[in-house]
Short mmCIF file of C-alpha atoms in Angstrom, two decimals:
data_model
loop_
_atom_site.label_atom_id
_atom_site.label_comp_id
_atom_site.label_asym_id
_atom_site.label_seq_id
_atom_site.Cartn_x
_atom_site.Cartn_y
_atom_site.Cartn_z
CA UNK E 23 11.56 -9.98 -13.67
CA UNK E 24 13.79 -6.99 -13.14
CA UNK E 25 13.56 -5.12 -9.87
CA UNK E 26 11.44 -2.02 -10.57
CA UNK E 27 12.84 -0.27 -7.51
CA UNK E 28 16.53 -0.90 -8.15
CA UNK E 29 18.73 2.17 -8.04
CA UNK E 30 22.40 3.09 -8.21
CA UNK E 31 24.21 3.09 -4.86
CA UNK E 32 25.64 6.42 -3.79
CA UNK E 33 29.00 4.65 -3.51
CA UNK E 34 29.13 3.64 -7.18
CA UNK E 35 30.94 5.81 -9.74
CA UNK E 36 28.85 8.15 -11.84
CA UNK E 37 29.82 10.20 -14.88
CA UNK E 38 31.13 13.53 -13.55
CA UNK E 39 29.64 16.87 -14.47
CA UNK E 40 33.00 18.61 -14.84
CA UNK E 41 32.15 19.81 -18.35
CA UNK E 42 29.24 21.81 -16.94
CA UNK E 43 31.56 23.80 -14.68
CA UNK E 44 33.30 25.22 -17.73
CA UNK E 45 30.28 25.53 -20.01
CA UNK E 46 27.90 27.20 -17.55
CA UNK E 47 28.57 30.76 -16.46
CA UNK E 48 26.40 30.24 -13.38
CA UNK E 49 27.85 26.91 -12.23
CA UNK E 50 28.14 26.14 -8.51
CA UNK E 51 29.64 22.90 -7.11
CA UNK E 52 26.44 22.21 -5.17
CA UNK E 53 24.60 21.73 -8.49
CA UNK E 54 26.51 18.50 -9.04
CA UNK E 55 25.33 17.15 -5.69
CA UNK E 56 21.72 18.01 -6.55
CA UNK E 57 21.96 16.31 -9.94
CA UNK E 58 23.48 13.19 -8.39
CA UNK E 59 20.56 12.88 -5.97
CA UNK E 60 18.07 12.65 -8.83
CA UNK E 61 20.20 10.43 -11.07
CA UNK E 62 20.67 8.00 -8.16
CA UNK E 63 16.94 7.78 -7.45
CA UNK E 64 16.00 5.28 -10.17
CA UNK E 65 14.96 5.33 -13.81
CA UNK E 66 11.74 6.79 -15.18
CA UNK E 67 8.84 4.57 -16.24
CA UNK E 68 9.76 1.41 -14.31
CA UNK E 69 6.25 0.20 -13.57
CA UNK E 70 5.14 -3.44 -13.84
CA UNK E 71 1.90 -5.41 -13.95
CA UNK E 72 1.33 -6.52 -10.36
CA UNK E 73 -0.12 -9.81 -11.66
CA UNK E 74 3.36 -10.75 -12.88
CA UNK E 75 4.95 -9.77 -9.57
CA UNK E 76 2.44 -11.86 -7.58
CA UNK E 77 2.82 -15.00 -9.70
CA UNK E 78 3.91 -17.81 -7.39
CA UNK E 79 3.77 -15.55 -4.32
CA UNK E 80 0.08 -16.04 -3.45
CA UNK E 81 -0.85 -19.71 -3.16
CA UNK E 82 -3.06 -22.06 -1.17
CA UNK E 83 -1.03 -21.76 2.04
CA UNK E 84 0.19 -18.17 1.54
CA UNK E 85 -2.80 -15.80 1.24
CA UNK E 86 -3.05 -12.33 -0.22
CA UNK E 87 -3.76 -10.12 2.81
CA UNK E 88 -5.17 -6.60 2.82
CA UNK E 89 -4.64 -4.80 6.13
CA UNK E 90 -7.54 -2.34 6.51
CA UNK E 91 -7.12 0.41 9.11
CA UNK E 92 -10.89 0.95 8.78
CA UNK E 93 -13.67 -1.19 7.28
CA UNK E 94 -13.86 0.52 3.87
CA UNK E 95 -10.13 0.79 3.12
CA UNK E 96 -9.92 -2.54 1.31
CA UNK E 97 -12.68 -1.64 -1.14
CA UNK E 98 -11.21 1.79 -1.84
CA UNK E 99 -7.61 0.61 -2.23
CA UNK E 100 -7.71 -2.77 -3.95
CA UNK E 101 -11.26 -4.11 -4.48
CA UNK E 102 -10.64 -5.12 -8.10
CA UNK E 103 -7.43 -6.99 -7.37
CA UNK E 104 -8.83 -8.70 -4.26
CA UNK E 105 -11.90 -9.85 -6.20
CA UNK E 106 -9.89 -11.25 -9.13
CA UNK E 107 -7.58 -13.27 -6.91
CA UNK E 108 -10.38 -14.55 -4.65
CA UNK E 109 -13.16 -15.25 -7.16
CA UNK E 110 -11.58 -15.64 -10.60
CA UNK E 111 -8.37 -17.33 -9.47
CA UNK E 112 -9.73 -19.14 -6.41
CA UNK E 113 -6.78 -18.11 -4.24
CA UNK E 114 -7.01 -17.28 -0.52
CA UNK E 115 -7.65 -13.59 0.12
CA UNK E 116 -8.02 -12.14 3.61
CA UNK E 117 -9.10 -8.68 4.67
CA UNK E 118 -7.98 -7.79 8.19
CA UNK E 119 -9.96 -5.06 9.95
CA UNK E 120 -7.41 -3.48 12.27
CA UNK E 121 -9.58 -0.78 13.88
CA UNK E 122 -13.37 -0.80 14.14
CA UNK E 123 -13.69 2.91 13.36
CA UNK E 124 -16.90 3.68 15.25
CA UNK E 125 -15.92 7.34 15.60
CA UNK E 126 -16.79 7.86 11.93
CA UNK E 127 -20.40 6.70 12.11
CA UNK E 128 -22.70 9.72 11.79
CA UNK E 129 -25.52 8.26 13.89
CA UNK E 130 -25.71 10.01 17.27
CA UNK E 131 -28.64 7.83 18.37
CA UNK E 132 -26.33 4.76 18.47
CA UNK E 133 -23.91 4.04 21.29
CA UNK E 134 -20.30 3.12 20.51
CA UNK E 135 -20.87 -0.63 20.63
CA UNK E 136 -23.76 -0.35 18.16
CA UNK E 137 -21.55 1.76 15.89
CA UNK E 138 -18.85 -0.94 16.03
CA UNK E 139 -21.48 -3.51 15.08
CA UNK E 140 -22.63 -1.40 12.11
CA UNK E 141 -19.12 -1.00 10.72
CA UNK E 142 -18.20 -4.65 11.23
CA UNK E 143 -21.36 -5.71 9.38
CA UNK E 144 -20.48 -3.38 6.52
CA UNK E 145 -16.96 -4.84 6.47
CA UNK E 146 -18.22 -8.43 6.35
CA UNK E 147 -20.69 -7.54 3.59
CA UNK E 148 -17.86 -6.09 1.53
CA UNK E 149 -15.83 -9.28 2.04
CA UNK E 150 -18.82 -11.31 0.82
CA UNK E 151 -18.96 -9.19 -2.36
CA UNK E 152 -15.22 -9.54 -3.01
CA UNK E 153 -14.93 -13.18 -1.98
CA UNK E 154 -12.45 -12.43 0.81
CA UNK E 155 -12.22 -13.94 4.28
CA UNK E 156 -13.02 -11.30 6.93
CA UNK E 157 -10.86 -11.05 10.06
CA UNK E 158 -11.64 -8.48 12.79
CA UNK E 159 -8.85 -7.59 15.19
CA UNK E 160 -10.54 -4.62 16.90
CA UNK E 161 -7.31 -3.67 18.68
CA UNK E 162 -7.26 -1.80 21.97
CA UNK E 163 -4.91 0.69 20.29
CA UNK E 164 -7.89 2.34 18.58
CA UNK E 165 -8.98 3.73 21.95
CA UNK E 166 -5.48 4.70 23.13
CA UNK E 167 -3.80 8.11 22.63
CA UNK E 168 -1.72 7.99 19.46
CA UNK E 169 -3.06 4.48 18.71
CA UNK E 170 -0.47 2.99 21.06
CA UNK E 171 -0.89 -0.80 21.24
CA UNK E 172 -1.25 -2.88 24.39
CA UNK E 173 0.75 -6.03 25.07
CA UNK E 174 -2.35 -8.02 24.11
CA UNK E 175 -2.47 -6.18 20.79
CA UNK E 176 1.13 -7.10 19.96
CA UNK E 177 0.56 -10.74 20.91
CA UNK E 178 -2.52 -10.82 18.68
CA UNK E 179 -0.70 -9.27 15.71
CA UNK E 180 2.41 -11.47 15.85
CA UNK E 181 0.39 -14.60 16.59
CA UNK E 182 -1.87 -13.97 13.60
CA UNK E 183 1.06 -13.39 11.21
CA UNK E 184 2.76 -16.51 12.51
CA UNK E 185 -0.38 -18.58 11.95
CA UNK E 186 -1.58 -17.25 8.56
CA UNK E 187 1.79 -16.41 6.96
CA UNK E 188 0.78 -13.93 4.23
CA UNK E 189 2.37 -14.50 0.85
CA UNK E 190 1.63 -10.90 -0.11
CA UNK E 191 0.57 -8.00 2.06
CA UNK E 192 -1.15 -4.72 1.10
CA UNK E 193 -0.74 -1.84 3.56
CA UNK E 194 -1.19 1.96 3.60
CA UNK E 195 1.73 4.10 2.34
CA UNK E 196 4.33 5.55 4.71
CA UNK E 197 3.23 9.08 3.73
CA UNK E 198 -0.38 8.56 4.80
CA UNK E 199 -1.69 11.53 6.79
CA UNK E 200 -4.00 9.41 8.98
CA UNK E 201 -2.27 8.17 12.14
CA UNK E 202 -4.37 4.98 12.19
CA UNK E 203 -3.11 4.17 8.70
CA UNK E 204 0.53 4.82 9.62
CA UNK E 205 0.17 2.70 12.75
CA UNK E 206 -1.33 -0.10 10.64
CA UNK E 207 1.85 -0.01 8.55
CA UNK E 208 3.88 -0.28 11.76
CA UNK E 209 1.77 -3.25 12.93
CA UNK E 210 2.56 -4.95 9.61
CA UNK E 211 6.27 -4.45 10.25
CA UNK E 212 5.89 -5.89 13.77
CA UNK E 213 3.98 -8.89 12.45
CA UNK E 214 6.54 -9.61 9.72
CA UNK E 215 9.50 -9.41 12.11
CA UNK E 216 7.73 -11.34 14.88
CA UNK E 217 6.80 -14.19 12.54
CA UNK E 218 10.11 -14.09 10.65
CA UNK E 219 8.40 -13.70 7.25
CA UNK E 220 11.33 -12.70 5.07
CA UNK E 221 9.64 -13.93 1.86
CA UNK E 222 6.36 -11.99 2.15
CA UNK E 223 5.86 -9.53 -0.70
CA UNK E 224 4.89 -6.14 0.75
CA UNK E 225 2.89 -3.62 -1.29
CA UNK E 226 1.75 -0.13 -0.40
CA UNK E 227 -1.65 0.83 -1.82
CA UNK E 228 -3.33 4.15 -2.50
CA UNK E 229 -5.60 5.63 0.21
CA UNK E 230 -7.59 8.89 0.26
CA UNK E 231 -5.46 10.08 3.18
CA UNK E 232 -2.22 10.57 1.29
CA UNK E 233 -0.42 10.09 -2.02
CA UNK E 234 1.32 6.87 -3.01
CA UNK E 235 4.96 7.87 -3.55
CA UNK E 236 6.68 6.46 -6.64
CA UNK E 237 4.22 3.69 -7.60
CA UNK E 238 5.95 0.86 -9.44
CA UNK E 239 3.12 -1.64 -10.02
CA UNK E 240 -0.37 -1.43 -11.52
CA UNK E 241 -3.50 -3.58 -11.70
CA UNK E 242 -5.78 -2.97 -14.66
CA UNK E 243 -9.51 -3.65 -14.41
CA UNK E 244 -12.46 -3.68 -16.82
CA UNK E 245 -15.99 -2.29 -16.52
CA UNK E 246 -17.33 -5.42 -14.81
CA UNK E 247 -14.62 -5.22 -12.16
CA UNK E 248 -15.33 -1.50 -11.79
CA UNK E 249 -18.97 -2.34 -10.96
CA UNK E 250 -17.74 -4.85 -8.38
CA UNK E 251 -15.63 -2.12 -6.78
CA UNK E 252 -18.69 0.14 -6.71
CA UNK E 253 -20.70 -2.56 -4.94
CA UNK E 254 -17.91 -3.11 -2.42
CA UNK E 255 -17.66 0.60 -1.62
CA UNK E 256 -21.42 0.97 -1.32
CA UNK E 257 -21.49 -1.79 1.29
CA UNK E 258 -20.29 0.95 3.63
CA UNK E 259 -23.46 3.00 3.80
CA UNK E 260 -22.32 4.80 6.95
CA UNK E 261 -19.34 6.20 5.01
CA UNK E 262 -20.81 6.78 1.55
CA UNK E 263 -23.36 9.00 3.26
CA UNK E 264 -20.47 11.28 4.25
CA UNK E 265 -18.17 10.97 1.19
CA UNK E 266 -18.98 9.59 -2.27
CA UNK E 267 -15.96 7.30 -2.57
CA UNK E 268 -17.64 5.46 -5.47
CA UNK E 269 -17.47 8.44 -7.81
CA UNK E 270 -14.10 9.45 -6.43
CA UNK E 271 -12.53 6.01 -7.09
CA UNK E 272 -14.10 5.71 -10.54
CA UNK E 273 -12.55 8.99 -11.68
CA UNK E 274 -9.23 8.23 -9.98
CA UNK E 275 -8.98 4.74 -11.47
CA UNK E 276 -9.60 6.04 -14.97
CA UNK E 277 -7.10 8.85 -14.47
CA UNK E 278 -4.50 6.34 -13.25
CA UNK E 279 -5.10 4.22 -16.37
CA UNK E 280 -4.11 7.20 -18.54
CA UNK E 281 -1.23 8.24 -16.31
CA UNK E 282 0.19 4.72 -16.14
CA UNK E 283 0.74 4.81 -19.88
CA UNK E 284 2.64 8.07 -19.44
CA UNK E 285 4.73 6.61 -16.60
CA UNK E 286 5.48 3.64 -18.86
CA UNK E 287 6.84 6.09 -21.45
CA UNK E 288 3.95 5.54 -23.86
CA UNK E 289 4.22 1.74 -23.97
CA UNK E 290 1.16 -0.49 -23.64
CA UNK E 291 0.15 -1.47 -20.12
CA UNK E 292 0.69 -5.11 -21.05
CA UNK E 293 4.32 -4.54 -21.99
CA UNK E 294 3.69 -5.32 -25.65
CA UNK E 295 1.93 -8.64 -25.04
CA UNK E 296 -1.60 -9.21 -26.34
CA UNK E 297 -3.72 -8.72 -23.24
CA UNK E 298 -7.04 -7.49 -21.99
CA UNK E 299 -5.05 -4.79 -20.16
CA UNK E 300 -5.11 -2.54 -23.23
CA UNK E 301 -8.25 -3.88 -24.91
CA UNK E 302 -10.82 -3.88 -22.09
CA UNK E 303 -9.29 -1.95 -19.18
CA UNK E 304 -11.03 1.19 -17.97
CA UNK E 305 -9.16 1.77 -14.72
CA UNK E 306 -6.02 1.05 -12.74
CA UNK E 307 -5.30 0.38 -9.07
CA UNK E 308 -1.78 1.53 -8.21
CA UNK E 309 0.71 -0.06 -5.81
CA UNK E 310 4.29 0.24 -4.69
CA UNK E 311 6.21 -3.00 -4.23
CA UNK E 312 8.43 -2.32 -1.24
CA UNK E 313 12.09 -3.34 -1.10
CA UNK E 314 14.82 -2.43 1.34
CA UNK E 315 16.81 0.58 0.16
CA UNK E 316 20.03 1.14 2.15
CA UNK E 317 20.78 4.37 0.28
CA UNK E 318 17.76 6.21 1.69
CA UNK E 319 18.49 7.32 5.24
CA UNK E 320 15.26 9.31 5.21
CA UNK E 321 13.22 6.13 4.64
CA UNK E 322 15.04 4.24 7.38
CA UNK E 323 14.25 7.07 9.80
CA UNK E 324 10.56 7.35 8.88
CA UNK E 325 9.28 3.99 7.62
CA UNK E 326 8.88 0.92 9.88
CA UNK E 327 8.54 -1.31 6.81
CA UNK E 328 12.02 -0.32 5.61
CA UNK E 329 13.38 -1.32 9.02
CA UNK E 330 11.47 -4.62 8.91
CA UNK E 331 12.68 -5.46 5.39
CA UNK E 332 16.24 -4.57 6.39
CA UNK E 333 16.12 -6.82 9.44
CA UNK E 334 14.45 -9.73 7.65
CA UNK E 335 16.89 -9.47 4.74
CA UNK E 336 19.91 -9.50 7.05
CA UNK E 337 20.91 -5.93 6.19
CA UNK E 338 20.20 -4.40 9.61
CA UNK E 339 21.03 -5.52 13.13
CA UNK E 340 17.83 -5.22 15.24
CA UNK E 341 19.91 -4.63 18.37
CA UNK E 342 21.71 -1.64 16.88
CA UNK E 343 19.15 0.73 15.41
CA UNK E 344 19.62 3.71 17.73
CA UNK E 345 21.17 5.90 15.04
CA UNK E 346 18.38 5.14 12.56
CA UNK E 347 15.25 5.43 14.66
CA UNK E 348 14.31 8.89 16.03
CA UNK E 349 13.78 9.20 19.78
CA UNK E 350 10.18 9.59 20.98
CA UNK E 351 9.06 12.69 22.80
#
């Protein structure tokens, strides 16, 4: 399978734009730099079926892991894919609840511990519906300013990654507006580095808290899977009461199905192969398969996963990252 995120290095030669300088009466040299930025950023329409990308990656001893900042994030992001791999394929699927999220329970008559219990029960019910194994971390970081982890949190994260060794990992995108989601992405990077998991496939998934930049993988689902996603979302009664994520995800999934065909330049979602993807699909869950990109200094400065992939792939020296990582206030 070709790498859907491959791009030209800035150091490689590119056809010059010298003809434009003579043909355009408004030409400025900076225009060439701007054009090079876009032409170096990858081709249009490179989006693949995530089932193909995951073939051989998820197996009996290497589970598919969804890291959920809050109890309902797995259902919203990837319920259809999690259910297919767990139930239809019989492969190990784990949902990890990183933060309990009791602050978002609109029930003032309950104390915080009761609210934690409510959300954990909703999370476990969702896992029952999807066929996933539930794991609750309930990190101390949830109750710390800026979600800063304790030493015990870090030991728990690295120890868990070392023990379970995810074959594939779904995490929130780097652009997510919710700090808990961004910190979850950082915890994934810490776990991968701590356990030395250089062969884990890392995927960013869509969340309501921010767009998924440049998706390059899709998962099609049919009406039956859509109903399963609805059930999974509605397991979280404390949240559906506040926001109707069921309707939201139904409309979004169907919109993504149409848009994916556009991103694929009008080709069938199945890449020309006879498949249920075109015949029965009603919706799409979108993902970005993450790979280290040494040409993007902005990613290295803002995304812990890029740092982790660079270290694990032997591209970055973990003892010499001062120029890449911004100083904290």
